[in-house]
């Protein structure tokens, strides 16, 4: 088990030989986003959590998302995410996002405050302030502050465009640096039953990733999702969700890596109806 963890860590931290002076592994998406191959930056709703800083501007009354994953089935490596949204007024909202990923020897934590606002009928903008912290046993701990920006545009009645940039000024944690990430995508939503999404993601030290996925609701209470992301090794995502009474929901998702295996995840949702 320890050897498998070391292999995973090396592949993520030293992928393509370019992870020098870098901390923070690729964040694992929540269950809904993972099932769609991670193609969620232009998703025009809060049903998948805060995938873009502009999402609080949609005016969600109150929403809470609790998600966890077991990377590649390794019991000693755990991830968890807590997100919450609260409406400020009809055109703006605030959010919080807390992420944890780690083992007994190495831990990463991210705390994020978000604000989003609707600028016009078809334009939403948002920003976030991030506090990043890493700790590695006897090697000590370090932290840094960064920020992110997000944009959602309804370009056509059924077509949404989204963009997000994270850590644009490349803040360091000690002598190391978290990745700068740029995501640009589109979502086509012809009705309340179907969403098709695609996006590109560029992490400064790594090749561009192409992501695509779909969401289909055969009935309002059931959601089916599938997707794929490429860049190095192609990874397949799939999952399903159910929506219950009282605003409760449950999402299950998995991502399959051809070399490292399966990453299962689950998410509990509560949205104030």
Coordinates of N, CA and C in Angstrom, one line a residue, residues 22-151:
X22 N 7.1 22.9 -6.7 CA 5.7 22.9 -6.8 C 5.1 22.2 -5.6
X23 N 4.0 22.8 -5.0 CA 3.2 22.0 -4.0 C 1.8 22.1 -4.4
X24 N 0.9 21.4 -3.7 CA -0.5 21.2 -4.0 C -0.7 20.3 -5.3
X25 N -1.1 19.1 -5.0 CA -1.4 18.2 -6.1 C -2.7 18.6 -6.7
X26 N -3.1 18.0 -7.9 CA -4.3 18.4 -8.5 C -5.5 18.0 -7.5
X27 N -6.3 19.0 -7.3 CA -7.5 18.8 -6.5 C -8.4 17.8 -7.1
X28 N -9.0 16.9 -6.2 CA -9.9 16.0 -6.7 C -11.3 16.6 -6.7
X29 N -12.0 16.6 -7.9 CA -13.3 17.2 -8.0 C -14.3 16.5 -7.1
X30 N -15.4 17.2 -6.8 CA -16.5 16.5 -6.1 C -17.1 15.5 -7.0
X31 N -18.0 14.8 -6.4 CA -18.6 13.6 -7.2 C -19.3 14.0 -8.5
X32 N -20.0 15.1 -8.4 CA -20.8 15.4 -9.7 C -19.8 15.9 -10.8
X33 N -18.8 16.7 -10.4 CA -17.9 17.2 -11.4 C -17.0 16.0 -11.9
X34 N -16.6 15.2 -11.0 CA -15.7 14.0 -11.4 C -16.4 13.1 -12.4
X35 N -17.7 12.9 -12.2 CA -18.5 12.0 -13.1 C -18.6 12.6 -14.5
X36 N -18.5 13.9 -14.6 CA -18.6 14.6 -15.9 C -17.2 14.9 -16.5
X37 N -16.2 14.2 -16.0 CA -14.8 14.4 -16.5 C -14.2 15.7 -16.1
X38 N -14.8 16.3 -15.1 CA -14.2 17.6 -14.6 C -14.7 18.8 -15.5
X39 N -15.5 18.6 -16.5 CA -16.0 19.7 -17.4 C -17.1 20.4 -16.7
X40 N -16.8 21.3 -15.8 CA -17.8 22.0 -15.0 C -17.6 23.5 -14.8
X41 N -16.6 24.1 -15.4 CA -16.3 25.5 -15.2 C -17.4 26.4 -15.8
X42 N -18.2 25.9 -16.8 CA -19.3 26.7 -17.4 C -20.6 26.1 -17.0
X43 N -20.7 25.2 -16.1 CA -22.0 24.7 -15.6 C -22.8 25.8 -15.0
X44 N -24.0 26.0 -15.6 CA -24.8 27.2 -15.2 C -25.8 27.0 -14.0
X45 N -25.3 26.5 -12.9 CA -26.2 26.2 -11.8 C -25.3 25.8 -10.6
X46 N -25.9 25.9 -9.4 CA -25.2 25.6 -8.2 C -25.3 24.1 -7.8
X47 N -26.0 23.3 -8.7 CA -26.3 21.9 -8.3 C -25.0 21.0 -8.2
X48 N -23.9 21.5 -8.8 CA -22.6 20.8 -8.7 C -21.7 21.4 -7.7
X49 N -22.2 22.3 -6.9 CA -21.3 23.0 -6.0 C -20.7 24.3 -6.6
X50 N -19.7 24.8 -6.0 CA -19.0 26.1 -6.5 C -17.9 25.7 -7.4
X51 N -18.2 25.6 -8.7 CA -17.2 25.2 -9.7 C -16.6 26.5 -10.4
X52 N -17.2 27.6 -10.1 CA -16.7 28.9 -10.6 C -17.0 30.0 -9.6
X53 N -16.1 30.9 -9.5 CA -16.3 32.0 -8.5 C -17.6 32.8 -8.8
X54 N -18.1 32.7 -10.0 CA -19.3 33.5 -10.4 C -20.6 32.8 -9.9
X55 N -20.5 31.6 -9.5 CA -21.8 30.9 -9.1 C -22.5 31.5 -8.0
X56 N -21.9 32.1 -6.9 CA -22.7 32.8 -5.9 C -23.6 33.9 -6.5
X57 N -23.3 34.5 -7.6 CA -24.1 35.5 -8.2 C -25.4 35.0 -8.7
X58 N -25.6 33.7 -8.8 CA -26.9 33.2 -9.3 C -28.0 33.3 -8.3
X59 N -27.7 33.8 -7.0 CA -28.7 34.0 -6.1 C -29.3 32.8 -5.3
X60 N -28.5 31.8 -5.2 CA -28.9 30.6 -4.4 C -29.2 31.0 -3.0
X61 N -30.4 30.6 -2.5 CA -30.7 31.1 -1.1 C -29.7 30.6 -0.1
X62 N -29.6 29.3 0.1 CA -28.6 28.6 0.9 C -28.4 27.2 0.4
X63 N -27.1 26.9 0.4 CA -26.7 25.5 -0.1 C -25.5 25.0 0.6
X64 N -25.4 23.7 0.9 CA -24.3 23.1 1.6 C -23.9 21.9 0.8
X65 N -22.6 21.7 0.6 CA -22.1 20.5 -0.1 C -21.0 19.9 0.7
X66 N -21.1 18.6 0.9 CA -20.1 17.8 1.7 C -19.6 16.7 0.7
X67 N -18.3 16.6 0.4 CA -17.8 15.7 -0.5 C -16.6 15.0 0.0
X68 N -16.3 13.8 -0.4 CA -15.1 13.1 0.0 C -14.8 12.1 -1.1
X69 N -13.5 11.8 -1.2 CA -13.0 10.8 -2.2 C -11.9 10.0 -1.6
X70 N -11.7 8.8 -2.1 CA -10.5 8.0 -1.8 C -9.7 7.8 -3.0
X71 N -8.6 8.6 -3.2 CA -7.8 8.6 -4.4 C -7.3 7.2 -4.7
X72 N -7.7 6.6 -5.9 CA -7.2 5.4 -6.4 C -7.4 4.2 -5.4
X73 N -8.4 4.4 -4.5 CA -8.7 3.3 -3.5 C -7.7 3.1 -2.4
X74 N -6.8 4.1 -2.2 CA -5.8 4.0 -1.2 C -6.4 4.5 0.2
X75 N -6.5 3.6 1.1 CA -7.2 3.9 2.4 C -6.5 4.9 3.2
X76 N -5.2 5.0 3.1 CA -4.4 6.0 3.9 C -4.4 7.4 3.3
X77 N -5.0 7.6 2.1 CA -5.0 8.9 1.5 C -6.4 9.4 1.4
X78 N -6.7 10.4 2.1 CA -8.1 10.9 2.2 C -8.3 12.3 1.7
X79 N -9.4 12.6 1.1 CA -9.7 14.0 0.7 C -11.1 14.3 1.2
X80 N -11.3 15.6 1.5 CA -12.7 16.0 1.9 C -12.9 17.5 1.5
X81 N -14.1 17.8 1.2 CA -14.4 19.2 0.8 C -15.7 19.6 1.4
X82 N -15.8 20.9 1.9 CA -17.0 21.5 2.4 C -17.2 22.8 1.7
X83 N -18.4 23.0 1.1 CA -18.7 24.2 0.4 C -20.1 24.7 0.9
X84 N -20.3 26.0 1.0 CA -21.6 26.6 1.4 C -21.8 27.8 0.6
X85 N -23.0 28.1 0.3 CA -23.5 29.3 -0.4 C -24.6 30.0 0.4
X86 N -24.5 31.3 0.3 CA -25.6 32.1 1.0 C -25.9 33.4 0.1
X87 N -27.1 33.6 -0.2 CA -27.5 34.7 -0.9 C -27.4 36.0 -0.1
X88 N -26.9 37.1 -0.7 CA -26.8 38.4 -0.1 C -28.0 39.2 -0.5
X89 N -28.2 39.3 -1.8 CA -29.4 39.9 -2.3 C -29.8 39.2 -3.7
X90 N -30.7 39.8 -4.4 CA -31.1 39.1 -5.6 C -30.0 39.0 -6.7
X91 N -29.0 39.8 -6.6 CA -27.9 39.8 -7.6 C -26.6 39.4 -7.1
X92 N -26.5 39.0 -5.9 CA -25.1 38.6 -5.4 C -25.2 37.6 -4.3
X93 N -24.1 36.9 -4.0 CA -24.0 35.9 -2.9 C -22.6 35.7 -2.5
X94 N -22.4 35.0 -1.4 CA -21.1 34.7 -0.8 C -21.0 33.2 -0.6
X95 N -19.8 32.7 -0.6 CA -19.5 31.3 -0.4 C -18.3 31.0 0.4
X96 N -18.2 29.8 0.8 CA -17.0 29.3 1.5 C -16.6 28.0 0.9
X97 N -15.3 27.7 0.8 CA -14.9 26.4 0.2 C -13.7 26.0 1.0
X98 N -13.7 24.8 1.6 CA -12.6 24.2 2.4 C -12.3 22.9 1.9
X99 N -11.0 22.7 1.6 CA -10.5 21.4 1.0 C -9.4 20.9 1.8
X100 N -9.4 19.5 1.9 CA -8.3 18.8 2.6 C -7.9 17.6 1.8
X101 N -6.6 17.4 1.7 CA -6.1 16.2 1.0 C -4.8 15.8 1.8
X102 N -4.6 14.6 2.1 CA -3.4 14.2 2.8 C -3.4 12.8 3.4
X103 N -2.2 12.5 3.9 CA -1.9 11.2 4.6 C -1.3 11.6 5.9
X104 N -0.8 10.6 6.7 CA -0.2 10.9 8.0 C 1.0 11.7 7.8
X105 N 1.7 11.6 6.7 CA 3.0 12.2 6.5 C 2.9 13.6 5.8
X106 N 1.9 13.8 5.0 CA 1.8 15.0 4.2 C 0.4 15.5 4.1
X107 N 0.1 16.8 4.3 CA -1.3 17.3 4.2 C -1.3 18.6 3.5
X108 N -2.4 18.8 2.8 CA -2.6 20.1 2.1 C -4.0 20.6 2.5
X109 N -4.1 21.9 2.7 CA -5.4 22.5 3.1 C -5.6 23.8 2.3
X110 N -6.8 24.0 1.9 CA -7.2 25.2 1.2 C -8.5 25.8 1.8
X111 N -8.4 27.1 2.2 CA -9.6 27.7 2.7 C -9.9 28.9 1.8
X112 N -11.1 29.0 1.3 CA -11.4 30.0 0.3 C -12.7 30.7 0.6
X113 N -12.7 32.1 0.5 CA -13.9 32.9 0.7 C -14.2 33.4 -0.7
X114 N -15.5 33.4 -1.1 CA -15.9 33.8 -2.5 C -17.0 34.8 -2.4
X115 N -17.1 35.6 -3.5 CA -18.1 36.5 -3.7 C -18.4 36.6 -5.2
X116 N -19.7 36.4 -5.5 CA -20.2 36.5 -6.9 C -21.3 37.5 -7.1
X117 N -21.4 38.1 -8.3 CA -22.4 39.1 -8.6 C -22.9 39.0 -10.0
X118 N -24.2 39.2 -10.2 CA -24.7 39.3 -11.5 C -24.6 40.7 -12.0
X119 N -23.9 40.9 -13.1 CA -23.6 42.3 -13.6 C -24.7 42.7 -14.6
X120 N -25.3 41.8 -15.3 CA -26.3 42.1 -16.3 C -27.2 40.8 -16.5
X121 N -28.1 40.8 -17.4 CA -28.9 39.7 -17.7 C -28.2 38.4 -18.0
X122 N -27.0 38.6 -18.6 CA -26.2 37.4 -19.1 C -24.8 37.4 -18.7
X123 N -24.4 38.1 -17.6 CA -23.0 38.2 -17.2 C -22.9 38.1 -15.7
X124 N -22.1 37.1 -15.3 CA -21.8 36.9 -13.8 C -20.3 36.9 -13.6
X125 N -19.9 37.6 -12.6 CA -18.5 37.7 -12.2 C -18.3 37.3 -10.7
X126 N -17.1 36.8 -10.4 CA -16.8 36.4 -9.0 C -15.3 36.4 -8.7
X127 N -15.0 36.5 -7.5 CA -13.6 36.4 -7.0 C -13.5 35.6 -5.7
X128 N -12.3 35.2 -5.4 CA -12.1 34.4 -4.2 C -10.7 34.8 -3.6
X129 N -10.7 34.7 -2.3 CA -9.4 34.9 -1.5 C -9.1 33.6 -0.9
X130 N -7.9 33.1 -1.1 CA -7.5 31.7 -0.7 C -6.4 31.8 0.3
X131 N -6.5 30.9 1.3 CA -5.4 30.7 2.2 C -5.0 29.2 2.1
X132 N -3.7 29.0 1.7 CA -3.2 27.7 1.4 C -2.2 27.3 2.5
X133 N -2.2 26.0 2.9 CA -1.3 25.5 3.9 C -0.9 24.1 3.6
X134 N 0.4 23.9 3.8 CA 0.9 22.5 3.6 C 1.7 22.2 4.9
X135 N 1.7 20.9 5.2 CA 2.5 20.4 6.4 C 3.1 19.0 6.0
X136 N 4.3 18.8 6.4 CA 5.0 17.5 6.1 C 5.8 17.0 7.2
X137 N 5.1 16.7 8.3 CA 5.7 16.0 9.5 C 6.8 16.8 10.0
X138 N 8.0 16.2 10.2 CA 9.2 16.8 10.8 C 9.8 17.9 9.9
X139 N 9.3 18.0 8.6 CA 9.8 19.1 7.7 C 9.1 20.4 8.0
X140 N 8.1 20.4 8.8 CA 7.4 21.6 9.1 C 6.2 22.0 8.2
X141 N 5.7 23.2 8.4 CA 4.5 23.6 7.7 C 4.8 25.0 7.1
X142 N 4.0 25.4 6.1 CA 4.1 26.7 5.4 C 2.7 27.1 4.9
X143 N 2.5 28.4 4.7 CA 1.2 28.8 4.2 C 1.4 30.0 3.3
X144 N 0.4 30.4 2.6 CA 0.4 31.5 1.7 C -1.0 32.0 1.4
X145 N -1.1 33.2 0.8 CA -2.4 33.7 0.4 C -2.4 33.9 -1.1
X146 N -3.5 33.6 -1.7 CA -3.6 33.7 -3.2 C -5.1 34.2 -3.5
X147 N -5.4 34.2 -4.7 CA -6.8 34.6 -5.1 C -7.2 34.0 -6.5
X148 N -8.4 34.0 -6.8 CA -8.9 33.5 -8.1 C -10.0 34.4 -8.6
X149 N -10.3 34.3 -9.9 CA -11.3 35.1 -10.6 C -12.2 34.1 -11.5
X150 N -13.5 34.4 -11.6 CA -14.3 33.6 -12.4 C -15.3 34.4 -13.2
X151 N -15.8 33.8 -14.3 CA -16.7 34.5 -15.2 C -17.6 33.5 -15.8

